[in-house]
Amino acid sequence: FAFVNPPPFLFAVVPFGILPFPVAWIAWVAVTWGLWAWASIRAFPRLWVLVLAYPGALIAAGHAQNGLLTSALLVLAAHEIGKRQAVSGAAIGALVIKPHLAVLAPFWFASGRKWGAIIAAGATAIGLIVLSWLAFGTQTLADYTTSWRASGALMEGINPDFMLRMATFYSQVRLTLGDGPAFAAAGLSAIVALGATVLAWRRFKGDAQAASAAMLAATALVTPYLFNYDLPFLIFPTLWLVGQGHAYGFRPFEKLVLVALYFAPYATRAAAFPLGINLMPVAAIVLLALVWSRGGRDPAGTGHAP
């Protein structure tokens, strides 16, 4: 199958290459799930049971994909931005291994005036690229560009099996209405995601955790190329909403919706082929709307601001 990750990703996988494949599979899942769980429990220590049981992590583990590793980096960045900008930026910089998941980060940092995070992210990304060049050679960097053809081939035509595995408005609209409407849907989804990210710091009056929850919810909407196994990072906005409910009260509909969103990364993928549509993009926009609705006003009529 196509290996489309940039060369710095080799640093993550080379140690597993010395193992027999079945052992490497188990080890990869165990290590990356452990990193994701560690980052998520650090962010929400009182909700550790919900972290360990999160279905969005289970589907990533079942695929043995890199969604747990990339989500660990996103959750770490979200948790640390209000405390240690350098750590947050370095985590985003490490997403050079899958850069379309970090496309909102520069806008998130800039709108929050987190200049130290921007510097750390740039230095980490450039450093990893240079180190991969030194470790694996010029030819490896050059050959990476040939993998773009493989990515293009995957996206050519309209393959229902492929499109239903994707979790974006682009993929689902393209499957049903074709290229033109799909590009329009992707553009609108990206605009909504970017707008929410840029305005989140103002919306939540500088609350770093709230702005982080909005950015990560928006991350599921900004890219046209995303799969359900990429989504363990949604644990952060989901549990942030749980925390808000505990602190300020749940709105009448909120508990039921949060239960549905908690299961959504797994459930929407399981239902995609029977239904003929992957509903995860709808769940993502609902999640972002819920996060957004907790800002700018008293969330539960308690007289307290979040």
Coordinates of C-alpha atoms in Angstrom, one line a residue:
F1 CA 0.0 0.0 0.0
A2 CA 1.1 3.6 -0.5
F3 CA 3.5 5.0 2.1
V4 CA 2.5 8.7 1.9
N5 CA 3.8 10.1 5.2
P6 CA 6.8 12.5 5.1
P7 CA 10.3 11.2 5.9
P8 CA 10.3 12.3 9.6
F9 CA 7.6 9.7 10.2
L10 CA 10.3 7.1 9.6
F11 CA 11.7 8.0 13.0
A12 CA 8.5 6.7 14.6
V13 CA 8.3 3.5 12.7
V14 CA 11.9 2.3 12.2
P15 CA 12.2 0.8 15.7
F16 CA 9.2 -1.4 15.0
G17 CA 10.7 -2.6 11.7
I18 CA 13.1 -4.9 13.5
L19 CA 10.1 -6.9 14.9
P20 CA 8.0 -9.6 13.2
F21 CA 4.9 -8.0 11.7
P22 CA 2.3 -9.4 14.2
V23 CA 4.5 -8.3 17.2
A24 CA 5.2 -4.9 15.6
W25 CA 1.4 -4.4 15.1
I26 CA 0.7 -5.1 18.8
A27 CA 3.7 -3.0 20.0
W28 CA 2.8 0.0 17.7
V29 CA -0.8 0.0 19.0
A30 CA 0.2 -0.4 22.6
V31 CA 2.8 2.4 22.4
T32 CA 0.8 4.9 20.5
W33 CA -2.4 4.2 22.5
G34 CA -0.4 4.7 25.6
L35 CA 0.9 8.0 24.4
W36 CA -2.6 9.2 23.5
A37 CA -4.0 8.0 26.8
W38 CA -1.2 9.7 28.8
A39 CA -1.8 13.0 27.0
S40 CA -5.6 12.8 27.4
I41 CA -5.6 11.8 31.0
R42 CA -3.1 14.7 31.8
A43 CA -5.7 17.0 30.2
F44 CA -8.7 15.5 32.1
P45 CA -7.4 13.5 35.1
R46 CA -10.8 13.2 36.7
L47 CA -12.4 11.7 33.6
W48 CA -9.7 9.0 33.0
V49 CA -12.3 6.2 32.7
L50 CA -13.9 8.0 29.8
V51 CA -10.5 8.3 28.2
L52 CA -9.6 4.7 28.5
A53 CA -13.0 3.6 27.1
Y54 CA -13.1 6.1 24.2
P55 CA -14.4 4.4 21.1
G56 CA -12.6 6.8 18.9
A57 CA -9.3 5.4 20.1
L58 CA -10.5 1.8 19.7
I59 CA -11.1 2.2 16.0
A60 CA -7.7 3.8 15.5
A61 CA -6.1 0.9 17.4
G62 CA -8.0 -1.6 15.3
H63 CA -6.6 -0.1 12.1
A64 CA -3.1 0.2 13.6
Q65 CA -2.9 3.5 11.9
N66 CA -1.1 6.6 13.0
G67 CA -4.2 8.4 14.4
L68 CA -3.3 7.7 18.0
L69 CA 0.2 9.2 17.6
T70 CA -1.0 12.3 15.8
S71 CA -3.9 12.7 18.2
A72 CA -1.5 12.4 21.2
L73 CA 0.4 15.4 19.7
L74 CA -2.7 17.4 19.1
V75 CA -4.1 16.8 22.6
L76 CA -0.7 17.6 24.2
A77 CA -0.5 20.8 22.2
A78 CA -4.1 21.7 23.3
H79 CA -3.4 21.0 26.9
E80 CA 0.0 22.8 27.1
I81 CA -0.8 26.0 25.2
G82 CA -1.9 27.9 28.3
K83 CA 1.1 26.7 30.4
R84 CA 4.1 25.9 28.2
Q85 CA 4.0 27.4 24.8
A86 CA 7.2 25.7 23.7
V87 CA 5.8 22.2 24.5
S88 CA 2.6 23.0 22.6
G89 CA 4.5 24.4 19.6
A90 CA 6.9 21.4 19.5
A91 CA 4.0 19.0 19.5
I92 CA 2.5 20.8 16.6
G93 CA 5.8 20.9 14.8
A94 CA 6.1 17.2 15.2
L95 CA 2.9 16.9 13.1
V96 CA 5.1 17.4 10.1
I97 CA 4.5 13.6 9.9
K98 CA 0.9 14.4 8.9
P99 CA 0.8 18.1 8.3
H100 CA -2.9 18.5 7.2
L101 CA -3.9 17.8 10.8
A102 CA -2.0 20.9 11.9
V103 CA -3.3 23.3 9.3
L104 CA -5.3 25.4 11.9
A105 CA -2.5 25.6 14.4
P106 CA -0.7 28.7 13.0
F107 CA -3.9 30.6 13.0
W108 CA -4.7 29.3 16.5
F109 CA -1.3 30.4 17.8
A110 CA -1.4 33.8 16.1
S111 CA -4.9 34.7 17.1
G112 CA -4.0 33.9 20.7
R113 CA -0.6 35.8 20.4
K114 CA 1.3 32.6 21.2
W115 CA 4.5 33.7 19.5
G116 CA 6.7 31.3 21.4
A117 CA 4.6 28.4 20.2
I118 CA 4.9 29.5 16.6
I119 CA 8.7 29.6 17.0
A120 CA 8.8 26.2 18.6
A121 CA 6.6 24.7 16.0
G122 CA 8.7 26.0 13.1
A123 CA 11.9 25.0 14.7
T124 CA 10.7 21.5 15.5
A125 CA 9.3 20.9 12.0
I126 CA 12.4 22.2 10.2
G127 CA 14.6 20.3 12.6
L128 CA 12.8 17.0 12.0
I129 CA 13.0 17.5 8.2
V130 CA 16.8 18.2 8.4
L131 CA 17.4 15.2 10.8
S132 CA 15.4 12.9 8.5
W133 CA 17.5 14.1 5.6
L134 CA 20.7 13.4 7.5
A135 CA 19.5 10.0 8.8
F136 CA 17.8 8.6 5.7
G137 CA 19.5 10.5 2.8
T138 CA 18.7 12.8 0.0
Q139 CA 17.1 10.1 -2.1
T140 CA 14.5 9.3 0.6
L141 CA 13.4 13.0 0.5
A142 CA 13.3 13.0 -3.2
D143 CA 11.4 9.7 -3.4
Y144 CA 8.8 11.1 -1.0
T145 CA 7.5 13.3 -3.8
T146 CA 6.6 10.2 -5.8
S147 CA 4.2 9.2 -3.1
W148 CA 2.0 12.1 -4.1
R149 CA 1.1 10.3 -7.3
A150 CA -0.2 7.4 -5.1
S151 CA -2.3 9.8 -3.1
G152 CA -3.7 11.3 -6.3
A153 CA -4.5 7.9 -7.6
L154 CA -6.5 7.1 -4.5
M155 CA -8.6 10.3 -5.0
E156 CA -9.2 9.8 -8.7
G157 CA -12.7 8.7 -9.7
I158 CA -15.4 8.1 -7.1
N159 CA -14.8 4.9 -5.3
P160 CA -17.7 4.3 -2.8
D161 CA -15.6 1.9 -0.7
F162 CA -12.9 4.6 -0.3
M163 CA -15.2 7.6 0.1
L164 CA -17.3 5.9 2.8
R165 CA -14.2 5.3 4.9
M166 CA -13.5 9.1 4.8
A167 CA -15.1 11.4 7.4
T168 CA -15.4 14.7 5.6
F169 CA -18.1 16.8 3.9
Y170 CA -16.0 16.7 0.8
S171 CA -16.0 12.9 0.6
Q172 CA -19.7 12.4 1.3
V173 CA -20.9 15.2 -1.0
R174 CA -18.5 14.0 -3.8
L175 CA -20.0 10.5 -3.4
T176 CA -23.5 11.7 -3.9
L177 CA -23.3 14.9 -6.0
G178 CA -19.9 14.9 -7.7
D179 CA -16.8 17.1 -7.8
G180 CA -18.2 20.6 -8.0
P181 CA -20.5 20.5 -5.0
A182 CA -17.8 18.5 -3.1
F183 CA -15.3 21.3 -3.6
A184 CA -17.9 23.8 -2.5
A185 CA -18.7 21.8 0.6
A186 CA -15.0 21.4 1.4
G187 CA -14.4 25.1 1.1
L188 CA -17.4 26.0 3.3
S189 CA -16.4 23.5 5.9
A190 CA -12.8 24.9 6.0
I191 CA -14.1 28.5 6.3
V192 CA -16.3 27.6 9.3
A193 CA -13.3 25.7 10.9
L194 CA -10.9 28.6 10.3
G195 CA -13.4 31.2 11.5
A196 CA -14.1 29.3 14.7
T197 CA -10.3 28.8 15.4
V198 CA -9.4 32.5 14.8
L199 CA -12.3 33.8 16.9
A200 CA -12.2 31.3 19.7
W201 CA -9.7 33.2 21.9
R202 CA -12.1 36.2 21.9
R203 CA -15.2 34.1 22.2
F204 CA -13.9 32.5 25.3
K205 CA -12.1 35.6 26.7
G206 CA -8.6 34.1 26.5
D207 CA -9.5 30.7 28.1
A208 CA -6.8 28.5 26.7
Q209 CA -8.6 25.2 27.3
A210 CA -11.8 26.4 25.7
A211 CA -10.0 27.9 22.7
S212 CA -8.2 24.5 22.4
A213 CA -11.4 22.6 22.5
A214 CA -12.8 24.8 19.7
M215 CA -9.6 24.4 17.6
L216 CA -9.6 20.6 17.9
A217 CA -13.3 20.3 17.1
A218 CA -12.7 22.5 14.0
T219 CA -9.7 20.3 13.0
A220 CA -12.2 17.6 12.1
L221 CA -13.8 20.0 9.6
V222 CA -10.9 21.8 8.0
T223 CA -9.3 19.1 5.8
P224 CA -11.1 17.3 3.0
Y225 CA -8.9 14.2 3.6
L226 CA -9.6 12.6 7.0
F227 CA -10.7 9.2 8.2
N228 CA -12.4 8.0 11.4
Y229 CA -9.2 6.5 12.7
D230 CA -7.7 10.0 12.6
L231 CA -10.1 11.3 15.2
P232 CA -9.0 10.3 18.7
F233 CA -8.1 13.9 19.3
L234 CA -11.8 14.7 19.5
I235 CA -11.6 13.3 23.1
F236 CA -10.4 16.8 24.1
P237 CA -13.5 18.9 23.0
T238 CA -15.8 16.1 24.0
L239 CA -14.5 15.8 27.6
W240 CA -14.1 19.6 27.8
L241 CA -17.9 19.8 27.3
V242 CA -18.4 17.1 30.0
G243 CA -16.3 19.2 32.3
Q244 CA -18.4 22.3 31.5
G245 CA -21.5 20.4 32.3
H246 CA -20.2 19.2 35.6
A247 CA -19.1 22.7 36.5
Y248 CA -22.0 24.8 35.3
G249 CA -24.8 22.3 34.6
F250 CA -25.9 20.4 31.6
R251 CA -28.4 21.9 29.3
P252 CA -31.6 19.8 28.7
F253 CA -30.4 18.1 25.5
E254 CA -26.7 18.0 26.2
K255 CA -26.1 14.7 28.0
L256 CA -27.8 12.7 25.2
V257 CA -25.9 14.6 22.5
L258 CA -22.6 14.1 24.3
V259 CA -23.2 10.4 24.6
A260 CA -23.8 10.3 20.8
L261 CA -20.7 12.4 20.1
Y262 CA -18.6 10.2 22.4
F263 CA -19.4 7.1 20.3
A264 CA -19.5 8.9 17.0
P265 CA -16.0 8.2 15.6
Y266 CA -16.6 4.5 16.0
A267 CA -20.4 4.4 15.3
T268 CA -20.4 6.5 12.1
R269 CA -17.7 4.3 10.6
A270 CA -19.5 1.1 11.5
A271 CA -22.8 2.4 10.0
A272 CA -21.2 4.0 6.9
F273 CA -21.6 1.0 4.6
P274 CA -25.0 -0.1 5.7
L275 CA -26.3 3.5 5.4
G276 CA -24.4 4.4 2.3
I277 CA -23.1 7.6 4.0
N278 CA -20.5 8.4 6.7
L279 CA -22.2 10.8 9.1
M280 CA -19.1 11.8 11.0
P281 CA -18.9 15.2 9.4
V282 CA -22.4 16.0 10.8
A283 CA -21.2 14.9 14.3
A284 CA -18.1 17.1 13.9
I285 CA -20.2 20.2 13.2
V286 CA -22.5 19.4 16.1
L287 CA -19.5 19.1 18.4
L288 CA -18.0 22.4 17.2
A289 CA -21.4 24.1 17.7
L290 CA -21.7 22.7 21.2
V291 CA -18.3 24.0 22.1
W292 CA -19.0 27.3 20.6
S293 CA -22.3 27.7 22.4
R294 CA -20.5 27.4 25.8
G295 CA -18.8 30.7 25.2
G296 CA -19.9 34.3 25.3
R297 CA -22.6 33.9 27.8
D298 CA -23.5 32.2 31.1
P299 CA -23.7 28.5 29.9
A300 CA -26.4 27.3 32.3
G301 CA -28.0 30.3 33.9
T302 CA -25.9 30.0 37.0
G303 CA -24.5 33.5 37.0
H304 CA -21.0 32.3 36.3
A305 CA -18.9 32.5 33.2
P306 CA -17.0 29.5 31.9

